[in-house]
Amino acid sequence: MADTIKVEVFKGEGGQGAYQVFDVPRMESQTVLDVVTHIQRNLDASLAYRFACRVGMCGSCAMMVNGSPRWTCRTHVGDVVEDGCLKIAPLRNLPHIRDLAADLVPFFDKMQKAGGRFVAGKEVPQQMLNIDPQSPARVAVDAGIECIGCAVCYAACDVVAWTPDYVGPAALNRAWTLVNDERVADTGWHLQQVALDGGCTSCHSQGACSVHCPKSLNPSQSITGLKRAVAAAFIKGEL
Amino acid sequence: MKNKDLKLYMTQRLSAIFMVPFILLHLGVIIYASRNGVSATEILGRTKGSIGWMLFYGLFVVAASIHGTIGIRNIVSEMFAWRGLKLEIAMVLVVVLLVAVGLRAVGAVT
Ligand code: SF4
Ligand code: SF4
Ligand code: FES
């Protein structure tokens, strides 16, 4: 293990800026977030970046590391360092705020646009709904529910880069969990939302989202489920 | 239109399904007819004046033109950021061109 790592960090505001090089001591079990924190605490107090939980729960620490989107708090330097170098940049496909902080507002707005929220029926249920954990619908929900909203998949998706309207993998993955949620009052509304322009039919199903998701979710598969459901609804004249 | 993407997506899939029997028959006839060698004159002798072949290849051309244009539309919009009226006009021109050259070819053999 080398003593130091050469770290190039994007510094600047609103998309303008340049990479600045820092030498950071290499340590055992060091994460990329540890590296960024070392720079901010010891080398450049002005460095802007974002994190909270440090244990892979909050989804706030995602950055581009050597060209790929990653959750930095759970990415070990040893797994990503190339020739003793790290290149760290703000998340792709999002407006830039400053240094390593990207603006997540479009990401969360699109989550809403795709109907990515639970809407209960008007009437208060008299009884708790009994949901069979083995039912195919619940199994589909389980497969997609652990999303931490880190936007790694959104940064990995080329269609997001090419089609500004495209809502992206995380929003559609969330919508798929709701389409399969038996407590949801109006499943048809969810299908309508994901069938709007920029919805599920824009996806190319090549799975960059699924390859990069740090929670090992498979948004690409969820989107395939949505495409089938939307096509069936279209044939029935419901969309 | 709020779900034009969906309509194009479905049109592209349905046109693909529609073309399956056409492709199979087209390939099947080629393989069957050419098993002992076949000349252009022989082919034209069968297709010329045939309403059946005219309809078959006419519909095939229309379906393939629609199907292909939707694919081209996606590529142009993603790769060159063409959107809105510019994209729609360009795609109308593409589909008209494809149908025209396709039907011209159909006309030449039937
Ligand atoms: S599979 Fe779809 S959502 Fe996932 S990266 Fe590819 S285009 Fe984007
Ligand atoms: S699907 Fe995965 S990569 Fe995308 S936001 Fe959720 S946890 Fe992050
Ligand atoms: S800091 Fe919370 S997921 Fe990385």
mmCIF file of C-alpha atoms in Angstrom, chain B residues 26-101:
data_model
loop_
_atom_site.group_PDB
_atom_site.id
_atom_site.type_symbol
_atom_site.label_atom_id
_atom_site.label_comp_id
_atom_site.label_asym_id
_atom_site.label_seq_id
_atom_site.Cartn_x
_atom_site.Cartn_y
_atom_site.Cartn_z
ATOM 1 C CA HIS B 26 -40.736 -13.071 -47.378
ATOM 2 C CA LEU B 27 -37.743 -15.150 -46.226
ATOM 3 C CA GLY B 28 -39.606 -18.436 -46.706
ATOM 4 C CA VAL B 29 -40.458 -17.616 -50.312
ATOM 5 C CA ILE B 30 -36.892 -16.522 -51.062
ATOM 6 C CA ILE B 31 -35.473 -19.763 -49.700
ATOM 7 C CA TYR B 32 -38.147 -21.912 -51.357
ATOM 8 C CA ALA B 33 -38.047 -20.188 -54.741
ATOM 9 C CA SER B 34 -34.274 -20.035 -55.042
ATOM 10 C CA ARG B 35 -33.543 -23.635 -54.013
ATOM 11 C CA ASN B 36 -32.867 -24.620 -57.651
ATOM 12 C CA GLY B 37 -31.679 -21.196 -58.757
ATOM 13 C CA VAL B 38 -34.018 -18.564 -60.064
ATOM 14 C CA SER B 39 -33.634 -15.708 -62.527
ATOM 15 C CA ALA B 40 -34.899 -12.149 -62.292
ATOM 16 C CA THR B 41 -37.169 -12.769 -65.264
ATOM 17 C CA GLU B 42 -38.771 -15.717 -63.500
ATOM 18 C CA ILE B 43 -39.372 -13.664 -60.351
ATOM 19 C CA LEU B 44 -40.856 -10.778 -62.280
ATOM 20 C CA GLY B 45 -42.992 -13.219 -64.243
ATOM 21 C CA ARG B 46 -44.644 -14.208 -60.970
ATOM 22 C CA THR B 47 -44.910 -10.822 -59.313
ATOM 23 C CA LYS B 48 -45.850 -8.630 -62.280
ATOM 24 C CA GLY B 49 -49.549 -7.934 -62.321
ATOM 25 C CA SER B 50 -50.129 -9.776 -59.054
ATOM 26 C CA ILE B 51 -52.483 -7.858 -56.757
ATOM 27 C CA GLY B 52 -51.571 -10.270 -53.942
ATOM 28 C CA TRP B 53 -47.847 -9.501 -54.040
ATOM 29 C CA MET B 54 -48.553 -5.816 -54.477
ATOM 30 C CA LEU B 55 -50.672 -5.752 -51.335
ATOM 31 C CA PHE B 56 -48.226 -7.938 -49.443
ATOM 32 C CA TYR B 57 -45.177 -5.790 -50.170
ATOM 33 C CA GLY B 58 -47.168 -2.559 -50.048
ATOM 34 C CA LEU B 59 -48.295 -3.220 -46.473
ATOM 35 C CA PHE B 60 -44.832 -4.470 -45.572
ATOM 36 C CA VAL B 61 -43.269 -1.240 -46.822
ATOM 37 C CA VAL B 62 -45.729 0.939 -44.914
ATOM 38 C CA ALA B 63 -45.250 -0.991 -41.662
ATOM 39 C CA ALA B 64 -41.450 -0.999 -41.992
ATOM 40 C CA SER B 65 -41.411 2.738 -42.752
ATOM 41 C CA ILE B 66 -43.455 3.580 -39.659
ATOM 42 C CA HIS B 67 -41.440 1.228 -37.478
ATOM 43 C CA GLY B 68 -38.121 2.528 -38.731
ATOM 44 C CA THR B 69 -39.063 6.182 -38.517
ATOM 45 C CA ILE B 70 -39.938 5.883 -34.820
ATOM 46 C CA GLY B 71 -36.504 4.366 -34.197
ATOM 47 C CA ILE B 72 -34.800 7.119 -36.177
ATOM 48 C CA ARG B 73 -36.828 9.694 -34.241
ATOM 49 C CA ASN B 74 -35.479 8.357 -30.939
ATOM 50 C CA ILE B 75 -31.912 8.390 -32.209
ATOM 51 C CA VAL B 76 -32.148 11.904 -33.630
ATOM 52 C CA SER B 77 -33.772 13.288 -30.509
ATOM 53 C CA GLU B 78 -31.290 11.628 -28.133
ATOM 54 C CA MET B 79 -28.091 12.140 -30.111
ATOM 55 C CA PHE B 80 -28.702 15.553 -31.681
ATOM 56 C CA ALA B 81 -31.176 17.002 -29.154
ATOM 57 C CA TRP B 82 -33.758 17.681 -31.857
ATOM 58 C CA ARG B 83 -37.153 18.247 -30.283
ATOM 59 C CA GLY B 84 -40.459 19.945 -30.938
ATOM 60 C CA LEU B 85 -41.592 21.057 -34.367
ATOM 61 C CA LYS B 86 -38.165 20.629 -35.991
ATOM 62 C CA LEU B 87 -38.114 16.952 -35.009
ATOM 63 C CA GLU B 88 -41.707 16.311 -36.114
ATOM 64 C CA ILE B 89 -41.208 17.934 -39.525
ATOM 65 C CA ALA B 90 -37.992 15.993 -40.086
ATOM 66 C CA MET B 91 -39.711 12.736 -39.176
ATOM 67 C CA VAL B 92 -42.686 13.378 -41.465
ATOM 68 C CA LEU B 93 -40.143 13.864 -44.261
ATOM 69 C CA VAL B 94 -38.361 10.620 -43.316
ATOM 70 C CA VAL B 95 -41.545 8.548 -43.264
ATOM 71 C CA VAL B 96 -42.765 10.041 -46.550
ATOM 72 C CA LEU B 97 -39.387 9.346 -48.160
ATOM 73 C CA LEU B 98 -39.305 5.745 -46.894
ATOM 74 C CA VAL B 99 -42.869 5.037 -48.017
ATOM 75 C CA ALA B 100 -42.212 6.683 -51.399
ATOM 76 C CA VAL B 101 -39.032 4.766 -52.239
#
